[in-house]
């Protein structure tokens, strides 16, 4: 039996500081007193349920040069996350139940943030043959997705939805119509035309979001639209939700804080899929958060090596690593700037993603898992990529002065990071 | 006195600085008229041509411009080099940096590479064409050719340049737009809707899908090379239709200024984007454009390497 306490914890909605007791990996209760083996002094900082990220590229197996479970789950813990859903676009692709079992066993041994693996929707992400959904689910896969590669074949997506609906499995989509996206490396618009870079229009996203929402409505499958980046795309989701389609929407920290103007420096650091859009799109996404049209904030943490990001803009890979800055970035840019309340932002990191998955809402109630994060909402400090736990030690937000830093993360009652 | 370290595009260059480049070009053109076509202006400097995309004509023009001023030249071409073995542009640059180049002339298929290289080296960078984005020395030689060839030319204010063709994929169009508007001219860009960027917007620019309004009153008309692959990639129905709607001919030139010049950045598809007879007519300054390549590039190299002292 292990028992510990976080003293002087500020809790949302409470006037006075509290001592939060943790026992055997669960929350025991408040101000109970008695013997403990460990004490963590929160010193008046906010203690809140650990974050959940439904969209994390951990790159293991096969791409450990970019990230691995140890570095990625440590980065998650440092960012305040207690649970992450790992994407399946690894090498080999996570399309076999044995690979799911292996990932879970290794993450368990590491004892950092909890890992809930996604499995591929199609074998090898080739978009032609479905994976064994039921066997993957039995092995522990929590969603099906070919994320990184849009499912181009509408018929395959339809069958995936039908099959997944029967199993109650969530399908996450990377919705960008490949034939319209073509070789675009940034948002198509005035900026891409000025910079002479091949553009990827918001319509490529909207067209496939439309298809995926129609299929969700048709089949009853729960379809989660990953990384919605454009006003056009989000408006469609809002419309389909009003029709009763079982769709949910995710937005990312980068699409909420950066615009296509960033490509004016010609730094592939800003090359991401879907691309950074216009200031108008960013404003629309932010307003949609305030109107609760969006269901969760997912990071799409997508680490690459420095050498890969030093290639030219046509060749450099898509992706931004952001697990360790997601919360302070959005606390500073959304809460301190008055777009959202603190509780409103926390929702998108906690109960929002849990609801998308059909998991219990994270809380501090006795008997719930002791997955917690301690947030320093007062101190401002610059983003320092060299100190990241992630292997991707560079960032579009390098040097940005942010508040809201996670200072400690507990998973199963154990201090695992921050 | 030059305050620019690089020529990546014309961002930050004033009209006076650009006209000063033309004055230096006049001097360089005189040097090239002499019996001994060489001056020691850049003796002791090393100019390196870094061509990640092949272009023999532009590379030779820069190398001639460097050697005519007694600079040493280190030439790097991607074909058959370490680049084919997977070396990154950054590592390639470091290798050549070790040879102590003072200035790189860079061409690359991706927009922005000259900007990336400028972050990684202390040497000067001259952009010799990056993707669809910019080709500033081509624009300089085009504008210089106009400046020295248009009858009684008294500057660029009130002048109109029309550029016809595949604007979308053209770094020549983008750089000429940037340069001529900076010098005070207006620019009309003309092409089919699939090859004309919809959202290019700036003062002194007009966009046209039809030749007639674009050419009306123009003092210079530039036809751009049409790549054959535009038909197979769904951007154009056929060569015949393009020719019928967008070929620059003697007949449509009647709409332009009576003294209007005809230009082409080369290489030319005769009787596709431009009527062959027009290219050979007295209005055509296409050969003069080619000839002006060397003195313009001499002026750029000289200004960046010596002009800052």
XYZ file of C-alpha atoms in Angstrom:
727
model
C 0.000 0.000 0.000
C 1.417 3.410 -0.999
C -0.020 6.659 0.263
C 1.123 10.182 -0.527
C -0.089 13.749 -0.316
C 0.063 16.907 -2.415
C -0.053 19.714 0.110
C -1.136 23.329 -0.373
C -2.972 22.539 -3.583
C -5.178 25.142 -5.171
C -8.243 23.421 -6.587
C -10.625 24.944 -9.110
C -13.689 26.315 -7.342
C -12.133 26.137 -3.848
C -11.275 29.229 -1.826
C -8.694 27.716 0.507
C -5.706 25.510 -0.281
C -6.159 21.790 0.277
C -4.081 18.676 0.912
C -4.910 16.033 -1.676
C -4.284 12.438 -0.537
C -3.420 9.736 -3.070
C -3.517 6.011 -2.297
C -2.662 2.990 -4.459
C -2.767 5.039 -7.630
C -6.161 6.534 -6.885
C -7.348 9.763 -5.361
C -8.241 9.111 -1.730
C -9.638 12.446 -0.663
C -9.021 15.948 0.653
C -7.527 16.973 3.999
C -7.696 13.440 5.420
C -4.472 13.531 7.487
C -2.617 10.418 8.561
C 0.641 8.675 7.610
C 2.116 9.164 4.129
C 5.324 7.973 2.480
C 5.713 10.962 0.092
C 4.778 14.620 0.297
C 4.758 17.063 -2.636
C 4.261 20.709 -1.738
C 2.227 22.394 -4.484
C 2.899 25.732 -2.748
C -0.447 27.186 -3.765
C -0.273 26.141 -7.424
C -3.261 24.737 -9.281
C -3.716 20.956 -9.078
C -5.960 19.584 -11.793
C -6.546 16.278 -13.620
C -3.695 15.381 -15.970
C -4.245 16.183 -19.662
C -5.278 13.755 -22.367
C -3.853 13.998 -25.910
C -5.673 12.023 -28.573
C -3.076 12.751 -31.245
C 0.588 12.011 -30.565
C 3.267 10.701 -32.902
C 5.725 8.756 -30.748
C 7.560 7.298 -33.797
C 8.291 3.925 -32.155
C 8.792 1.387 -33.637
C 11.141 2.195 -36.474
C 11.668 5.950 -36.341
C 13.419 6.216 -32.974
C 15.799 8.765 -34.474
C 12.863 11.215 -34.351
C 11.275 10.099 -31.049
C 10.695 6.947 -29.016
C 8.335 5.860 -26.268
C 10.742 6.915 -23.525
C 11.386 10.423 -24.895
C 7.838 10.959 -26.153
C 6.086 9.815 -22.986
C 8.534 11.854 -20.898
C 7.729 14.875 -23.073
C 4.041 14.187 -22.515
C 4.505 14.064 -18.749
C 6.556 17.261 -18.873
C 3.707 18.899 -20.765
C 1.158 17.926 -18.129
C -0.279 14.936 -20.012
C -1.207 11.752 -18.135
C -2.534 9.907 -21.196
C -1.631 10.031 -24.878
C -3.003 8.196 -27.898
C -0.112 7.206 -30.138
C -0.552 7.299 -33.903
C -0.064 4.222 -36.068
C 2.147 5.617 -38.859
C 5.300 3.964 -37.565
C 7.600 1.473 -39.262
C 6.191 -1.153 -39.170
C 2.728 0.357 -39.180
C 0.601 -0.553 -36.145
C -1.744 -2.801 -38.094
C -1.203 -6.037 -36.167
C -2.488 -6.887 -32.650
C 0.960 -8.085 -31.590
C 2.406 -4.624 -32.190
C -0.309 -3.066 -30.016
C 0.485 -5.522 -27.225
C 4.201 -4.749 -27.489
C 3.646 -0.982 -27.299
C 1.414 -1.327 -24.238
C 3.889 -3.591 -22.453
C 6.808 -1.279 -23.110
C 4.923 1.842 -22.041
C 3.828 0.069 -18.865
C 7.471 -0.700 -18.021
C 8.458 2.939 -18.597
C 5.873 4.146 -16.082
C 5.581 7.654 -17.574
C 2.399 9.012 -19.171
C -0.160 6.319 -19.991
C -0.156 5.044 -23.563
C -3.397 4.212 -25.374
C -2.385 3.154 -28.884
C -4.310 3.895 -32.045
C -4.202 1.234 -34.746
C -4.122 1.685 -38.489
C -7.411 1.667 -40.362
C -5.854 0.065 -43.447
C -3.044 -2.458 -43.665
C 0.269 -0.697 -44.026
C -1.660 2.602 -44.324
C -2.022 1.650 -47.981
C -5.693 2.555 -48.097
C -6.792 -0.655 -49.801
C -7.569 -3.334 -47.176
C -9.009 -2.942 -43.674
C -7.031 -4.073 -40.648
C -8.466 -6.636 -38.186
C -10.504 -4.124 -36.197
C -11.841 -6.535 -33.565
C -8.488 -8.179 -32.889
C -6.786 -4.775 -32.629
C -9.498 -3.606 -30.240
C -9.071 -6.730 -28.121
C -5.315 -6.080 -27.977
C -5.953 -2.594 -26.613
C -6.191 -0.250 -29.600
C -8.543 2.635 -28.756
C -9.132 4.126 -32.211
C -8.533 3.421 -35.878
C -6.712 5.904 -38.053
C -4.397 6.177 -41.036
C -3.371 9.599 -39.727
C -0.588 11.114 -41.755
C -2.156 9.721 -44.917
C -5.750 10.617 -45.871
C -7.952 7.641 -46.776
C -8.400 8.491 -50.441
C -10.881 5.716 -51.258
C -14.376 6.766 -50.187
C -15.667 3.221 -50.445
C -13.001 1.902 -48.070
C -13.858 4.678 -45.616
C -17.530 3.763 -45.830
C -16.815 0.108 -45.043
C -14.457 1.078 -42.219
C -17.206 3.210 -40.694
C -19.765 0.420 -40.927
C -17.429 -2.138 -39.402
C -16.168 0.177 -36.656
C -19.677 1.314 -35.722
C -20.658 -2.248 -34.937
C -17.608 -2.601 -32.651
C -18.100 0.801 -31.047
C -14.611 1.848 -32.210
C -13.783 5.460 -32.937
C -12.404 6.377 -36.360
C -10.076 9.350 -36.533
C -9.562 10.921 -39.943
C -6.839 12.980 -41.556
C -9.206 14.752 -43.908
C -7.400 16.280 -46.888
C -8.391 15.271 -50.423
C -5.048 14.185 -51.954
C -5.953 15.016 -55.552
C -6.774 18.575 -54.552
C -3.938 18.970 -52.061
C -1.404 17.755 -54.650
C 2.111 18.829 -53.791
C 1.084 21.805 -51.672
C 3.551 22.644 -48.922
C 1.626 25.532 -47.367
C -1.832 27.069 -47.346
C -2.894 28.235 -50.808
C -3.704 31.911 -50.803
C -2.244 35.359 -51.128
C 0.818 34.402 -49.100
C 1.676 31.235 -51.066
C 1.201 33.121 -54.321
C 3.498 35.878 -53.152
C 6.120 33.428 -51.854
C 5.924 31.216 -54.944
C 5.403 28.074 -52.871
C 2.991 25.341 -54.027
C -0.301 25.817 -52.198
C -2.725 23.382 -50.557
C -6.194 24.954 -50.525
C -8.545 24.828 -47.536
C -11.014 23.254 -49.953
C -8.916 20.056 -49.950
C -9.694 19.775 -46.241
C -13.324 20.818 -46.568
C -14.086 18.356 -49.374
C -12.914 15.368 -47.370
C -14.448 16.579 -44.113
C -17.723 16.720 -45.990
C -17.287 13.120 -47.163
C -16.295 11.837 -43.739
C -19.194 13.584 -42.008
C -21.660 12.191 -44.567
C -20.323 8.698 -43.923
C -20.611 9.178 -40.158
C -24.218 10.259 -40.595
C -24.916 7.364 -42.959
C -23.320 4.603 -40.875
C -23.643 5.862 -37.317
C -19.890 5.450 -36.828
C -18.203 7.849 -34.431
C -15.859 9.869 -36.621
C -13.297 12.183 -35.067
C -11.937 14.803 -37.479
C -8.302 15.394 -36.553
C -6.539 18.749 -36.751
C -9.263 20.897 -38.329
C -7.388 23.886 -39.673
C -9.802 25.958 -41.745
C -12.971 27.952 -41.323
C -14.517 26.088 -44.273
C -13.814 22.735 -42.645
C -15.087 23.691 -39.225
C -18.273 25.242 -40.602
C -19.106 21.907 -42.239
C -18.598 20.034 -38.984
C -20.840 22.481 -37.171
C -23.521 21.964 -39.818
C -23.267 18.167 -39.621
C -23.383 18.211 -35.823
C -26.656 20.124 -36.074
C -27.968 17.268 -38.271
C -27.049 14.801 -35.540
C -23.963 13.311 -37.204
C -21.777 11.510 -34.601
C -18.714 13.598 -35.435
C -16.200 15.310 -33.184
C -13.520 17.859 -34.001
C -9.978 18.445 -32.860
C -7.858 21.561 -33.269
C -4.136 21.853 -32.608
C -2.014 24.381 -30.728
C -0.226 25.417 -33.931
C -3.380 26.068 -35.929
C -4.569 28.251 -33.048
C -1.420 30.357 -32.757
C 0.408 30.526 -36.109
C -0.564 31.684 -39.616
C 0.709 31.097 -43.144
C 2.696 34.332 -42.861
C 5.213 32.302 -40.806
C 6.362 30.625 -44.044
C 7.743 34.011 -45.137
C 10.979 33.058 -43.373
C 11.179 29.937 -45.581
C 11.850 27.793 -42.522
C 10.488 24.224 -42.856
C 9.905 24.342 -39.099
C 6.503 25.745 -40.079
C 5.716 23.045 -42.630
C 2.834 21.002 -41.261
C -0.200 19.107 -42.574
C -2.802 20.445 -42.758
C -0.958 23.699 -43.301
C -0.983 26.824 -41.171
C -3.875 28.900 -42.505
C -4.747 32.591 -42.618
C -5.323 34.917 -39.678
C -9.014 34.741 -40.531
C -9.000 30.960 -40.076
C -7.140 31.256 -36.780
C -9.696 33.752 -35.520
C -12.499 31.417 -36.581
C -10.954 28.417 -34.795
C -10.499 30.459 -31.634
C -14.076 31.694 -31.726
C -15.247 28.116 -32.314
C -13.482 27.059 -29.117
C -15.386 29.727 -27.247
C -18.660 28.481 -28.802
C -17.825 24.842 -27.955
C -18.047 23.722 -31.599
C -14.678 22.022 -31.154
C -14.491 18.929 -28.926
C -10.851 18.766 -27.942
C -7.380 20.166 -28.429
C -5.003 17.512 -29.723
C -1.335 18.245 -30.214
C -0.516 16.304 -33.392
C 2.950 16.253 -31.794
C 4.997 15.230 -34.832
C 8.735 15.246 -34.116
C 11.377 15.076 -36.839
C 15.151 15.386 -36.778
C 16.907 18.720 -37.152
C 18.503 17.476 -40.387
C 15.102 16.633 -41.856
C 13.815 20.090 -40.996
C 16.928 21.639 -42.592
C 15.921 20.286 -45.991
C 14.315 22.614 -48.506
C 10.595 23.353 -48.216
C 9.612 20.898 -50.930
C 11.454 17.981 -49.344
C 11.275 18.627 -45.593
C 8.697 16.462 -43.766
C 5.434 17.812 -42.353
C 5.114 18.165 -38.592
C 5.598 20.238 -35.457
C 6.584 18.900 -32.023
C 4.592 20.647 -29.298
C 3.702 18.376 -26.329
C 5.784 20.444 -23.958
C 4.387 23.845 -24.901
C 0.741 23.097 -25.740
C -0.828 24.150 -22.457
C 1.270 27.229 -21.593
C 0.983 28.380 -25.220
C -2.801 28.248 -25.182
C -3.118 29.465 -21.599
C -1.128 32.548 -22.620
C -2.719 33.112 -26.020
C -6.316 32.139 -25.212
C -6.934 32.548 -21.491
C -4.717 35.544 -20.740
C -5.899 37.161 -23.986
C -9.516 36.696 -22.926
C -10.753 34.191 -25.538
C -11.481 31.406 -23.027
C -11.742 31.000 -19.281
C -9.241 28.767 -17.512
C -11.982 26.176 -16.953
C -12.936 26.495 -20.612
C -9.394 25.759 -21.753
C -8.919 22.902 -19.271
C -12.069 21.274 -20.655
C -10.349 20.858 -24.028
C -7.394 19.114 -22.369
C -9.393 16.927 -19.951
C -13.104 16.116 -20.200
C -13.285 17.145 -23.883
C -10.943 14.431 -25.184
C -12.303 11.940 -22.628
C -15.789 12.472 -23.981
C -14.610 12.002 -27.573
C -13.252 8.606 -26.513
C -16.180 7.674 -24.299
C -13.932 7.583 -21.235
C -15.030 8.822 -17.793
C -14.526 12.557 -17.322
C -11.297 13.148 -15.391
C -11.926 14.551 -11.943
C -10.451 14.783 -8.473
C -13.224 12.669 -6.950
C -12.153 9.964 -4.478
C -11.627 6.641 -6.202
C -10.661 8.060 -9.577
C -7.150 7.540 -10.995
C -4.549 9.784 -9.400
C -3.468 11.314 -12.737
C -2.772 14.936 -11.926
C -0.870 17.915 -13.147
C 0.342 20.895 -11.154
C 0.239 24.174 -13.082
C 2.135 27.358 -12.329
C -0.196 30.002 -13.711
C 1.892 32.943 -12.476
C 5.507 32.724 -13.634
C 6.358 33.758 -17.181
C 9.332 32.133 -18.857
C 10.519 31.688 -22.424
C 10.121 28.484 -24.419
C 13.521 26.747 -24.281
C 13.596 23.871 -26.785
C 17.067 22.741 -25.708
C 15.477 21.654 -22.406
C 12.734 19.568 -24.085
C 12.405 15.889 -23.187
C 11.325 15.302 -26.776
C 14.116 14.487 -29.202
C 12.927 17.380 -31.374
C 14.741 20.177 -29.564
C 13.514 23.033 -31.754
C 10.197 24.794 -31.893
C 8.207 27.430 -33.790
C 7.597 29.042 -30.394
C 11.283 29.172 -29.415
C 11.731 32.163 -27.126
C 8.026 32.969 -26.755
C 7.370 34.211 -23.223
C 4.594 32.019 -21.801
C 2.680 31.452 -18.586
C 0.857 28.364 -17.346
C 3.739 25.910 -17.209
C 3.128 22.404 -15.845
C 5.550 21.935 -12.936
C 4.692 18.371 -11.910
C 2.688 15.526 -13.395
C 1.461 12.511 -11.461
C 0.306 9.295 -13.122
C -1.161 6.495 -10.980
C -0.208 8.636 -7.979
C 3.466 8.633 -9.007
C 5.417 11.794 -9.812
C 6.490 11.164 -13.418
C 7.546 14.523 -14.779
C 7.583 18.269 -14.777
C 27.747 52.749 -51.119
C 25.786 49.510 -50.863
C 24.083 48.400 -47.637
C 22.856 45.024 -48.910
C 24.658 41.816 -48.100
C 22.616 39.590 -50.394
C 20.437 39.738 -53.469
C 17.699 37.247 -52.546
C 14.905 39.306 -54.110
C 14.208 43.066 -54.207
C 12.749 43.237 -50.733
C 14.395 46.235 -49.040
C 15.993 47.639 -52.235
C 15.070 51.211 -53.063
C 14.579 52.571 -56.578
C 17.768 54.633 -56.200
C 19.801 51.575 -55.238
C 18.416 49.682 -58.218
C 19.189 52.543 -60.610
C 22.713 52.663 -59.157
C 23.049 49.008 -60.182
C 22.141 50.059 -63.728
C 24.844 52.749 -63.672
C 27.386 50.152 -62.602
C 26.069 47.912 -65.378
C 26.815 50.700 -67.907
C 30.443 50.673 -66.756
C 30.626 46.882 -66.952
C 29.148 46.947 -70.444
C 31.956 49.304 -71.504
C 34.547 46.938 -70.025
C 33.117 44.164 -72.187
C 33.578 46.370 -75.303
C 37.335 46.623 -74.767
C 39.952 44.491 -76.488
C 40.972 43.033 -73.135
C 37.632 42.250 -71.492
C 38.889 41.874 -67.962
C 39.389 44.105 -64.920
C 40.971 43.248 -61.567
C 37.998 44.525 -59.510
C 37.296 41.213 -57.758
C 40.815 39.837 -57.628
C 41.210 37.768 -54.467
C 37.498 37.071 -54.132
C 36.017 33.633 -54.637
C 32.596 33.268 -56.208
C 30.934 29.878 -55.971
C 28.048 28.822 -58.181
C 25.775 26.375 -56.329
C 23.338 25.005 -58.860
C 21.048 22.415 -57.315
C 18.889 22.649 -60.428
C 20.626 22.568 -63.774
C 20.867 25.708 -65.876
C 23.925 25.951 -68.025
C 23.061 29.361 -69.479
C 22.592 31.193 -66.204
C 25.554 29.487 -64.572
C 27.891 30.339 -67.469
C 26.678 33.936 -67.426
C 27.513 34.298 -63.718
C 30.880 32.584 -64.119
C 31.767 34.853 -67.010
C 30.723 37.856 -64.894
C 32.979 36.723 -62.052
C 35.991 35.919 -64.246
C 35.748 39.183 -66.176
C 36.457 40.847 -62.834
C 39.287 38.418 -61.976
C 37.423 36.549 -59.224
C 38.170 32.877 -58.665
C 35.242 30.595 -59.426
C 34.301 27.376 -57.647
C 31.530 25.608 -59.476
C 29.133 23.124 -57.932
C 26.435 21.364 -59.912
C 24.055 18.876 -58.328
C 24.172 16.273 -61.072
C 26.598 13.502 -60.138
C 27.679 15.279 -56.946
C 27.390 14.250 -53.320
C 23.876 15.674 -53.364
C 22.749 12.644 -55.315
C 24.180 10.592 -52.446
C 21.782 12.206 -49.985
C 23.896 15.076 -48.681
C 21.767 17.938 -47.384
C 21.983 21.470 -48.748
C 23.318 22.521 -45.348
C 26.190 20.037 -45.454
C 26.943 20.898 -49.083
C 27.157 24.548 -48.100
C 29.498 23.736 -45.196
C 31.794 21.800 -47.495
C 32.110 24.692 -49.895
C 32.271 27.214 -47.039
C 35.483 25.443 -46.088
C 36.873 26.632 -49.441
C 36.256 30.181 -48.239
C 33.836 31.401 -50.853
C 32.914 35.071 -50.497
C 29.723 34.868 -52.487
C 27.388 32.080 -53.527
C 25.252 32.139 -56.622
C 22.396 29.774 -55.810
C 19.770 28.069 -57.915
C 17.329 25.556 -56.430
C 13.975 24.040 -57.369
C 12.492 24.966 -53.984
C 11.450 28.514 -53.141
C 13.285 29.931 -50.154
C 16.525 27.945 -50.310
C 18.640 31.132 -50.733
C 17.034 32.409 -47.504
C 17.882 29.158 -45.726
C 21.497 29.276 -46.936
C 21.815 32.918 -45.881
C 21.067 31.796 -42.309
C 23.898 29.286 -42.393
C 26.806 31.217 -43.929
C 28.573 34.550 -43.540
C 29.121 34.778 -47.301
C 26.925 36.833 -49.627
C 24.130 35.065 -51.494
C 22.849 35.899 -54.963
C 19.633 34.164 -55.901
C 19.895 32.715 -59.406
C 16.373 31.324 -59.284
C 14.494 29.541 -56.487
C 11.437 27.529 -57.462
C 8.614 29.719 -58.665
C 9.655 32.530 -56.398
C 12.390 34.844 -57.617
C 15.086 35.275 -60.255
C 16.282 38.802 -59.531
C 19.206 39.030 -61.968
C 16.918 38.000 -64.843
C 14.531 40.803 -63.882
C 17.448 43.234 -63.619
C 18.695 42.387 -67.083
C 15.148 42.676 -68.463
C 14.633 46.100 -66.892
C 18.145 47.219 -67.869
C 17.489 46.159 -71.453
C 14.300 48.214 -71.474
C 16.035 51.152 -69.823
C 18.771 51.220 -72.495
C 16.644 50.216 -75.509
C 13.285 51.980 -75.300
C 13.489 55.090 -77.493
C 14.068 58.187 -75.366
C 13.591 56.286 -72.127
C 13.458 58.753 -69.233
C 12.827 56.271 -66.422
C 10.155 53.817 -65.394
C 7.433 56.132 -64.071
C 4.398 55.963 -66.353
C 5.730 52.910 -68.190
C 3.743 49.702 -68.501
C 5.135 46.176 -68.691
C 2.847 43.358 -69.822
C 3.867 39.767 -69.032
C 1.948 37.025 -70.810
C 1.824 33.299 -70.115
C 2.346 30.884 -67.257
C 2.522 33.420 -64.442
C 1.777 30.837 -61.726
C 5.000 28.885 -62.187
C 7.196 31.826 -63.188
C 9.900 33.254 -60.966
C 10.740 35.604 -63.827
C 7.241 37.092 -63.649
C 7.385 37.463 -59.858
C 10.786 39.163 -59.903
C 9.892 41.477 -62.769
C 6.675 42.429 -61.000
C 8.640 43.247 -57.864
C 11.355 45.179 -59.707
C 9.319 47.226 -62.204
C 6.736 48.334 -59.632
C 9.544 49.334 -57.300
C 10.998 51.450 -60.117
C 7.640 53.165 -60.618
C 6.220 51.271 -63.608
C 2.889 49.464 -63.731
C 2.706 45.767 -64.541
C -0.064 43.822 -66.275
C 0.036 40.052 -65.816
C -1.922 38.026 -68.344
C -2.685 34.331 -68.620
C -5.415 31.705 -68.450
C -7.184 31.412 -65.077
C -5.333 28.186 -64.281
C -1.937 29.845 -64.699
C -2.630 33.248 -63.149
C -2.527 33.401 -59.333
C -5.892 34.691 -58.168
C -4.732 36.406 -55.028
C -1.679 38.353 -56.151
C -2.502 41.857 -55.070
C -0.378 44.974 -54.849
C -0.327 48.569 -56.053
C 0.434 49.163 -59.761
C -0.496 45.582 -60.679
C -3.387 44.450 -62.853
C -4.392 40.860 -63.679
C -5.915 39.875 -67.021
C -7.275 36.745 -68.639
C -7.394 38.401 -72.072
C -4.488 39.720 -74.085
C -6.093 42.903 -75.385
C -6.495 44.898 -72.148
C -3.144 43.621 -70.866
C -1.253 44.822 -73.927
C -3.087 48.085 -74.388
C -0.569 50.933 -74.252
C 2.208 48.658 -72.946
C 5.791 49.881 -73.426
C 7.212 46.373 -73.117
C 5.612 42.999 -73.693
C 7.222 39.868 -72.321
C 6.114 36.386 -73.350
C 6.938 33.518 -70.974
C 7.963 30.023 -71.943
C 5.089 27.547 -71.846
C 6.067 24.143 -70.460
C 4.585 21.163 -72.272
C 3.642 19.460 -68.997
C 0.992 22.116 -68.314
C -1.285 20.244 -70.701
C -0.814 16.818 -69.130
C -1.297 18.145 -65.588
C -4.759 19.474 -66.391
C -3.867 23.167 -66.375
C -4.499 23.760 -70.086
C -6.723 22.025 -72.628
C -4.349 22.111 -75.591
C -1.455 23.898 -77.196
C -3.712 24.997 -80.046
C -6.118 26.746 -77.699
C -3.277 28.412 -75.812
C -1.760 29.621 -79.059
C -5.076 31.004 -80.268
C -5.743 32.938 -77.075
C -2.340 33.941 -75.705
C 0.313 33.928 -78.434
C 1.984 37.321 -78.703
C 1.843 38.254 -82.387
C 2.454 41.278 -84.544
C -1.297 41.744 -84.769
C -1.868 42.047 -81.004
C 1.226 44.234 -80.640
C -0.752 46.891 -82.545
C -2.584 47.552 -79.257
C 0.660 48.351 -77.454
C 2.627 51.620 -77.494
C 3.974 52.313 -81.015
C 7.566 51.890 -79.785
C 6.819 48.905 -77.544
C 9.613 46.376 -77.127
C 9.130 42.615 -77.275
C 10.985 40.549 -74.684
C 11.408 36.906 -73.763
C 13.506 35.485 -70.916
C 14.305 32.318 -72.916
C 14.459 29.576 -73.768
C 11.840 30.353 -76.385
C 9.186 28.081 -77.941
C 8.874 29.809 -81.292
C 5.292 30.023 -82.542
C 3.896 28.847 -79.207
C 3.998 31.748 -76.760
C 5.473 34.135 -79.307
C 5.209 34.374 -83.076
C 8.576 33.525 -84.575
C 8.435 36.493 -86.941
C 7.818 38.859 -84.016
C 10.809 37.446 -82.155
C 12.956 38.307 -85.171
C 11.381 41.724 -85.798
C 13.028 45.108 -85.023
C 10.777 45.416 -81.936
C 12.434 42.363 -80.420
C 15.224 42.935 -77.871
C 15.512 39.247 -76.984
C 19.153 38.995 -78.118
C 20.012 42.159 -76.206
C 18.506 40.612 -73.054
C 20.917 37.701 -73.369
C 23.863 40.035 -74.037
C 23.024 42.162 -71.000
C 23.124 39.137 -68.688
C 26.881 39.343 -68.154
C 27.277 43.092 -67.393
C 24.218 43.045 -65.098
C 25.634 40.107 -63.154
C 29.058 41.787 -63.077
C 27.396 44.818 -61.490
C 25.594 42.666 -58.912
C 28.746 40.778 -57.918
C 30.763 43.978 -57.766
C 28.161 45.845 -55.731
C 27.747 43.088 -53.155
C 31.451 42.277 -52.776
C 33.154 45.649 -53.171
C 30.394 48.229 -53.015
C 29.906 47.709 -49.295
C 33.461 48.727 -48.441
